[in-house]
Short mmCIF file of C-alpha atoms in Angstrom, two decimals:
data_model
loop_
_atom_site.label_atom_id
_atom_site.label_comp_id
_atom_site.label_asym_id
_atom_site.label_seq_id
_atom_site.Cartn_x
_atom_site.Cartn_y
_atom_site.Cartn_z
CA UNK I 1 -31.28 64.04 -25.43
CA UNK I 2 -33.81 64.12 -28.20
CA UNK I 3 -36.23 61.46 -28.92
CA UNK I 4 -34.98 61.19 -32.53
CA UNK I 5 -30.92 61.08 -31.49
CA UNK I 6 -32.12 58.37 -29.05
CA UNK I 7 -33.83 56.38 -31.72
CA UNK I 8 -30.80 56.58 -33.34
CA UNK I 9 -28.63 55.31 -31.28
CA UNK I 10 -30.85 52.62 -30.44
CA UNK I 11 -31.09 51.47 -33.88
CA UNK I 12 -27.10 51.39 -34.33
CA UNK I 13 -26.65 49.62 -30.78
CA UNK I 14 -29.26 46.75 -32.13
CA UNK I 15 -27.70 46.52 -35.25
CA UNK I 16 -24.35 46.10 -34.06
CA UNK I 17 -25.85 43.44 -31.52
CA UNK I 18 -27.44 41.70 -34.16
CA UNK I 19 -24.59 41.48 -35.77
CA UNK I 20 -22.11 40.21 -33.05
CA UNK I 21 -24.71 37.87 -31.79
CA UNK I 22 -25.06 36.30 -35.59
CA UNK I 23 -21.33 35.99 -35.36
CA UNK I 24 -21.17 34.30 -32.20
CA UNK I 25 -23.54 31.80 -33.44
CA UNK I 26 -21.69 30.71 -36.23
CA UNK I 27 -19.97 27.67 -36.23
CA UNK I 28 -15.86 27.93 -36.08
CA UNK I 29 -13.97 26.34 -38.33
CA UNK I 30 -11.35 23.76 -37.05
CA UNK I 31 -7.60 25.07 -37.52
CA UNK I 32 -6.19 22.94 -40.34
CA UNK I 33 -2.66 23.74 -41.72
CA UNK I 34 -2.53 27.59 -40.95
CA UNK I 35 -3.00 28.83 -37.63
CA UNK I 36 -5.07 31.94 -36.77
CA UNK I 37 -3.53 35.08 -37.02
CA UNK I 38 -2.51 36.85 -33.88
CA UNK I 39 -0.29 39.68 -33.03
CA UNK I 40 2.36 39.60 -30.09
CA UNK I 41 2.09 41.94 -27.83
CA UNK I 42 5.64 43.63 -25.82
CA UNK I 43 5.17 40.85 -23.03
CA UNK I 44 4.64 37.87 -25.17
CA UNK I 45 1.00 37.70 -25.24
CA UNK I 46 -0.73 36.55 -28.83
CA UNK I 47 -3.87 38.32 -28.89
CA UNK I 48 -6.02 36.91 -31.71
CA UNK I 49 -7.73 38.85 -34.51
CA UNK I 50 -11.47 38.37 -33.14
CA UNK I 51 -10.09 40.28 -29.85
CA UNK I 52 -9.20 42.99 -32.06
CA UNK I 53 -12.38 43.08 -33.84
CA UNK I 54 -13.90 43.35 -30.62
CA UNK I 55 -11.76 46.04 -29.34
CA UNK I 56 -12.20 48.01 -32.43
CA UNK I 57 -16.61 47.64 -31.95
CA UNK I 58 -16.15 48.36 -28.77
CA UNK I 59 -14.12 51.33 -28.83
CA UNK I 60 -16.80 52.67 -31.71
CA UNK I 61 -19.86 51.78 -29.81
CA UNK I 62 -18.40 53.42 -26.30
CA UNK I 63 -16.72 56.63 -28.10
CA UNK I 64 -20.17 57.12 -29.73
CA UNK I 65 -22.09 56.35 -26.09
CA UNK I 66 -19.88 58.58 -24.40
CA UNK I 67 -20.09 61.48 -26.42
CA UNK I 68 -24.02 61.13 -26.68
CA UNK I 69 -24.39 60.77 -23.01
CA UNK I 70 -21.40 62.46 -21.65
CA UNK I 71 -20.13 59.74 -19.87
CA UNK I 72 -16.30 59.43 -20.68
CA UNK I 73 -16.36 55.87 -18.46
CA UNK I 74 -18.20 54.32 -21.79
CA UNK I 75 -15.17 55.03 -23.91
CA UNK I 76 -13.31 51.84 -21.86
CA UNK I 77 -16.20 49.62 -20.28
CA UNK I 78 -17.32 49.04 -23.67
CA UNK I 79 -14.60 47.39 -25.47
CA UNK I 80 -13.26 45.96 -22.32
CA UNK I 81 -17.01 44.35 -21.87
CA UNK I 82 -17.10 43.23 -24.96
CA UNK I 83 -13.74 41.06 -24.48
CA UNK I 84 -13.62 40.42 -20.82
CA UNK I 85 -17.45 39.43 -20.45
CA UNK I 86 -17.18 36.15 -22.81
CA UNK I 87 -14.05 35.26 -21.00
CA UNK I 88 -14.82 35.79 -16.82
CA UNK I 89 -18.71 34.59 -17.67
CA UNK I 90 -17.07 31.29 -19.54
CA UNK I 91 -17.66 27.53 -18.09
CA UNK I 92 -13.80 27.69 -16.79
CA UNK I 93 -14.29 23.49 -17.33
CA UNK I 94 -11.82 21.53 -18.52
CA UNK I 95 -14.20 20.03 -21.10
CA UNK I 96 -11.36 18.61 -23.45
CA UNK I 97 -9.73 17.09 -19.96
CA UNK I 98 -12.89 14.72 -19.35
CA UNK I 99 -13.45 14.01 -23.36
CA UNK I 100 -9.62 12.77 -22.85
CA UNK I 101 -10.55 11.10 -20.15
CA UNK I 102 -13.58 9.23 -21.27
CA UNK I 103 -11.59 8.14 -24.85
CA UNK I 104 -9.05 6.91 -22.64
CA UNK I 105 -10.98 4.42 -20.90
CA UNK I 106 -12.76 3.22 -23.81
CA UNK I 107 -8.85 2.68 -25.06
CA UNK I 108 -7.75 0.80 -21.74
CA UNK I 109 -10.81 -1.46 -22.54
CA UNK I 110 -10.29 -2.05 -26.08
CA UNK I 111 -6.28 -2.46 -25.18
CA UNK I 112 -7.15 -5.13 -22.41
CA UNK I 113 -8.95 -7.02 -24.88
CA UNK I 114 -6.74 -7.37 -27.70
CA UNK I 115 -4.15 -8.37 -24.69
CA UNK I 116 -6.70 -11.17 -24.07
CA UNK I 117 -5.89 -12.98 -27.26
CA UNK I 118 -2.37 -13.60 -26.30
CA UNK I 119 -0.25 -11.12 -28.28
CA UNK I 120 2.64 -8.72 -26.30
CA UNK I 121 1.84 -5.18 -25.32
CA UNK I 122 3.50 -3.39 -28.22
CA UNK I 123 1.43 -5.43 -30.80
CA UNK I 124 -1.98 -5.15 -28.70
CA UNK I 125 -0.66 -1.36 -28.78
CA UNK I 126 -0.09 -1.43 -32.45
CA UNK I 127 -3.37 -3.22 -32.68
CA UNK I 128 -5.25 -0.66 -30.70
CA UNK I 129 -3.97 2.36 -33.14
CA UNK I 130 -6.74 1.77 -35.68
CA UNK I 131 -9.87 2.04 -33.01
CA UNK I 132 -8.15 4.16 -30.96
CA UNK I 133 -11.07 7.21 -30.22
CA UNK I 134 -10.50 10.69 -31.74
CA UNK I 135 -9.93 12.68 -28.79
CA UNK I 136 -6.92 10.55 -28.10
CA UNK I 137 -5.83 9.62 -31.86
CA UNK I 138 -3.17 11.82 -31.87
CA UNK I 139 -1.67 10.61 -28.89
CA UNK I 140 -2.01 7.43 -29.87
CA UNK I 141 -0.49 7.74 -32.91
CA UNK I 142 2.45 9.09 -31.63
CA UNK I 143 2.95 6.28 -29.06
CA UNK I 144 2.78 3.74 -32.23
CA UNK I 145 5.11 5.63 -34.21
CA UNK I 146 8.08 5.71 -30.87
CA UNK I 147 7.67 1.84 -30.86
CA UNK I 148 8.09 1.66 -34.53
CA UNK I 149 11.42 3.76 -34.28
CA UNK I 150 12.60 1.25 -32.01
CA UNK I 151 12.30 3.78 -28.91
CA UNK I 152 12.22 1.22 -25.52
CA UNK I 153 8.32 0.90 -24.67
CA UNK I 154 9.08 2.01 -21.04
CA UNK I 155 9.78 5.49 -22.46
CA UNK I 156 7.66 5.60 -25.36
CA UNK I 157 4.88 4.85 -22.67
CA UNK I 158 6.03 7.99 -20.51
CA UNK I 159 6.01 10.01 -23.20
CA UNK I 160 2.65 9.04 -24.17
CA UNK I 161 1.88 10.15 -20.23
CA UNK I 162 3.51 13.26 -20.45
CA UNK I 163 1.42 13.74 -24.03
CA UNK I 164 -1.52 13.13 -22.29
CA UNK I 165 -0.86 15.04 -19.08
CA UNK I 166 -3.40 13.94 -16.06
CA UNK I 167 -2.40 12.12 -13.19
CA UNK I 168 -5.73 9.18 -14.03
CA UNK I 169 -3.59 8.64 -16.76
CA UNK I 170 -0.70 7.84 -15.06
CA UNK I 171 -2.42 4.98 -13.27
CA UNK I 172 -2.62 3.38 -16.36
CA UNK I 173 0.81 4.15 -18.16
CA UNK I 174 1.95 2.76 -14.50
CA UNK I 175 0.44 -0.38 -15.49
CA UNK I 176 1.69 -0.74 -18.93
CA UNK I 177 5.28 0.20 -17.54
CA UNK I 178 5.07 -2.72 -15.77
CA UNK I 179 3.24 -4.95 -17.96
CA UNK I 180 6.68 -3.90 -20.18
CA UNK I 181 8.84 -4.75 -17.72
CA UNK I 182 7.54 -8.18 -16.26
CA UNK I 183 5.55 -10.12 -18.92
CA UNK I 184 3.17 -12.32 -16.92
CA UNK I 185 1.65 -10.27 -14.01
CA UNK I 186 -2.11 -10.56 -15.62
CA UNK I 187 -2.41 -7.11 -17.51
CA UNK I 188 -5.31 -7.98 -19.11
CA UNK I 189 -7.30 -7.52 -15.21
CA UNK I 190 -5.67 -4.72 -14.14
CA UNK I 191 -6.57 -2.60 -17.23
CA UNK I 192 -10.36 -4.17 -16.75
CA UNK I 193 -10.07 -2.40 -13.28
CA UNK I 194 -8.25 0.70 -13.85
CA UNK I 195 -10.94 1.42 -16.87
CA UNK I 196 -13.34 0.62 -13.93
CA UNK I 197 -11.53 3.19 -12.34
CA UNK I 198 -11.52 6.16 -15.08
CA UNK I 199 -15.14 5.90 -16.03
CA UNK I 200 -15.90 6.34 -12.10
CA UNK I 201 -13.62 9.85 -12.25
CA UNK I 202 -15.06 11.05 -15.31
CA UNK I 203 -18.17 10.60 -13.66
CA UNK I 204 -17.33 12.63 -10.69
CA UNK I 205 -15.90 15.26 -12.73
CA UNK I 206 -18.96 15.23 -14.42
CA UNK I 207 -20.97 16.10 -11.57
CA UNK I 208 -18.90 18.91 -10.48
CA UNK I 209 -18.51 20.40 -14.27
CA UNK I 210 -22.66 20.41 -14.36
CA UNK I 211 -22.94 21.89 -10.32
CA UNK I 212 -19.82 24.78 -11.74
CA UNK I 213 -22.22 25.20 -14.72
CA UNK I 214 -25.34 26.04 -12.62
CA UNK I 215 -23.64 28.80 -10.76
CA UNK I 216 -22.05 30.34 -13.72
CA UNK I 217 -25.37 30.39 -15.74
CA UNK I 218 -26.90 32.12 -12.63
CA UNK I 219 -24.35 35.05 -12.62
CA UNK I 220 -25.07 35.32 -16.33
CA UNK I 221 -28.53 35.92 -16.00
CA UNK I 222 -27.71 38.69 -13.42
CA UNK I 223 -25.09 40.21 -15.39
CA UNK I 224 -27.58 40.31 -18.31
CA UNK I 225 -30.38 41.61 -16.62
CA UNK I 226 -28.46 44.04 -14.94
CA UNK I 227 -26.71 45.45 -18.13
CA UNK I 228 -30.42 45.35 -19.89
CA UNK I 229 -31.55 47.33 -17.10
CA UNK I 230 -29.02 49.81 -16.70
CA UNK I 231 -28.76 50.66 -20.25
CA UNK I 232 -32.16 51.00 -20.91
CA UNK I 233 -32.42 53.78 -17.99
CA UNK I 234 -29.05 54.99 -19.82
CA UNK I 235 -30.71 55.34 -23.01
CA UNK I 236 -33.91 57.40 -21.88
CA UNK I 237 -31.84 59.29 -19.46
CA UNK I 238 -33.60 57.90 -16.28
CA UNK I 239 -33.15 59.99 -13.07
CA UNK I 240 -31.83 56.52 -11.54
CA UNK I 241 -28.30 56.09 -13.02
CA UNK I 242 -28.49 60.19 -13.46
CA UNK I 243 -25.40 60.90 -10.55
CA UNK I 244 -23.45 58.08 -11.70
CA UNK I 245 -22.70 60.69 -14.94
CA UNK I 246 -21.66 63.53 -12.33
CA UNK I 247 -17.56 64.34 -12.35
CA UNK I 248 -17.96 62.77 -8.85
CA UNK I 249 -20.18 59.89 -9.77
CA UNK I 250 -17.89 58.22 -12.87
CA UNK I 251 -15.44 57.01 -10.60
CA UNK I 252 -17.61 55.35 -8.58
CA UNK I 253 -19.58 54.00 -11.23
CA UNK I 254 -15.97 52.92 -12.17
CA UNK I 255 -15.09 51.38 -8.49
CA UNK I 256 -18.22 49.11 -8.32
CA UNK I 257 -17.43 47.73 -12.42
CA UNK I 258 -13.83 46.66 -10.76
CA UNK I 259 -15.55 45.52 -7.76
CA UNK I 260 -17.79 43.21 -10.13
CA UNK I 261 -15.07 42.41 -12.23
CA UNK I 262 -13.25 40.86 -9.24
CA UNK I 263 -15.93 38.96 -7.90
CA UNK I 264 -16.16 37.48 -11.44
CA UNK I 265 -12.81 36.60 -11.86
CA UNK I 266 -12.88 35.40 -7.89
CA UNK I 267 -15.64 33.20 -9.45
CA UNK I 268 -13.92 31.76 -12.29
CA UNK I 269 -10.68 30.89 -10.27
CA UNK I 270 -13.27 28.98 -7.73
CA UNK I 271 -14.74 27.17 -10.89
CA UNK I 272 -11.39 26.32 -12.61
CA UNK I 273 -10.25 22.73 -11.79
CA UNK I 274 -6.86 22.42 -10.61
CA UNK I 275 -4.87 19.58 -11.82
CA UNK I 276 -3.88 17.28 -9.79
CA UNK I 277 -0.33 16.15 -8.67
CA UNK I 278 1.15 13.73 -11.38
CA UNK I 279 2.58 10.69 -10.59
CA UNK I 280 5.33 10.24 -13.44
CA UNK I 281 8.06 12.72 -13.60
CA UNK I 282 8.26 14.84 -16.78
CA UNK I 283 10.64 13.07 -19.20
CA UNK I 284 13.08 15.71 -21.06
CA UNK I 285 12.42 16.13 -24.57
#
C-alpha cells in the first residue's frame, strides 16, 4: 500500500472516530412523550436507530478496510465491533436497582415518621407522596392513586411490590401488609429497622458494583490497547498480523475474535447480578 492511500485512510478512520467519540459524549436526552424510534425485527427484537447508525459506519468503514487491505473479515468485525463492543465491555450493574433501593429507604424513614405523629398508614402514605424521592415517585404515585380509588391497601401495597420488583422491597411491603391488617403492632420501629436494613444492602451491593467495575475497566484497557495495536500494524502493513490476511489465516483470525467475544460475554454474565427470589407472589393485573 502506498504511503499516500495510507494517509488517507488514516485521516477518514480519525475523522469518523472523532466523530463517534463526540457523539458518545453528548448528553442523551430523557424520553418524554414519544419514544425512540426502533424497527422490529422477524423475531420481535426492537433494534433502535443509533444501532443502525452504527451498523451503517461500520459496514462503510470495514467495506473500505477490506478492500484496501484485502481482508474480507473487516467487512463484519467492523460494524459488529462497533455495536457489540459498547454492549459486552458495559458495567452489566444494575445501577437503577440500587438508586431504587437507596430512595426506598429514605421513603421507609420518612414513612415511619409521619406514622410517629399518630395518623393511619394510608394517610402517612398519602402524606409521604409529596417527599417521596424521584427514583421512586412514580411508584409512589401510583400506590396513592390505588388508595384513592378505593382499591383495599393490602393489594394496593402488593402492587406497589410488584411495581417495584426486588425481594428488599418485599420486606417492607411485608410490613405495611401487616401494619394494614392489625393496627397496633408498633410500625413505626419496624420500618426504623427494616430502613436499617436496606441502607446495609445497598451498601453491600455497592461494594460488589465498584469490585465488578474494576475488572471490567481492566478488560477495557486490554481490549483498547490491543485494537490500537493491531490496527496500527494493520495500517502500515506490519509483517506481524501479515498471515492473519492469508486465505488460511482469516478464519483463524476469525476463530480467536469469537473466542474473545465469548470470554467477554462469559464476563458480563459473571458481572450481571441475578435477582433474587421474591417473597410476594406476582398479583395478576
Amino acid at each position: 500500500m502506498s504511503p499516500a492511500m495510507i494517509a488517507t485512510v488514516a485521516a477518514a478512520l480519525i475523522g469518523v472516530g472523532i466523530a463517534l467519540a463526540v457523539l458518545g459524549f453528548m448528553p442523551v436526552p430523557e424520553a418524554t412523550s414519544k419514544p425512540r424510534r426502533t424497527h422490529a425485527t422477524g423475531t420481535g427484537t426492537r433494534v433502535s436507530r443509533a444501532t443502525w447508525i452504527k451498523l451503517g459506519v461500520g459496514a462503510v468503514i470495514g467495506l473500505v478496510a477490506g478492500v484496501l487491505t484485502g481482508w474480507v473479515i473487516l467487512i463484519v468485525v467492523v460494524p459488529a465491533a462497533l455495536v457489540g463492543l459498547p454492549y459486552l465491555l458495559g458495567s452489566g450493574a444494575d445501577q437503577a436497582g440500587i438508586k431504587r433501593l437507596d430512595a426506598l429507604e429514605e421513603w421507609t424513614r420518612s414513612l415511619s415518621g409521619v406514622l410517629g405523629a399518630g395518623v393511619s398508614l394510608e394517610q402517612a402514605i398519602v402524606a409521604s407522596q409529596a417527599s417521596a424521592p424521584a427514583a421512586i415517585q412514580t411508584q409512589v404515585n401510583t400506590l396513592v392513586a390505588r388508595l384513592r380509588s378505593r382499591m383495599s391497601s393490602e393489594e394496593a401495597l402488593r402492587r406497589f411490590a410488584q411495581d417495584l420488583g426486588d425481594t428488599t422491597a418485599d420486606k417492607i411491603v411485608c410490613a405495611l401488609i401487616l401494619g394494614a391488617r392489625r393496627r397496633n403492632i408498633g410500625l413505626t420501629r419496624i420500618l426504623e429497622d427494616l430502613a436499617e436494613s436496606v441502607a446495609e444492602d445497598v451498601a453491600a451491593r455497592r461494594m460488589v458494583q465498584a469490585e465488578r467495575a474494576r475488572q471490567t475497566t481492566t478488560v477495557r484497557y486490554v481490549t483498547l490497547i490491543t485494537v490500537v495495536v493491531f490496527g496500527g500494524f494493520l495500517l502500515l502493513g506490519g509483517a506481524y498480523v501479515a498471515p492473519y490476511g492469508t486465505p488460511l489465516g482469516q478464519p483463524i483470525l476469525a476463530l480467536l475474535l469469537a473466542c474473545y467475544v465469548g470470554v467477554l460475554v462469559w464476563l458480563r454474565k459473571m458481572n450481571r447480578a441475578e435477582p433474587l427470589p421474591r417473597l410476594l407472589e406476582r398479583v395478576q393485573s
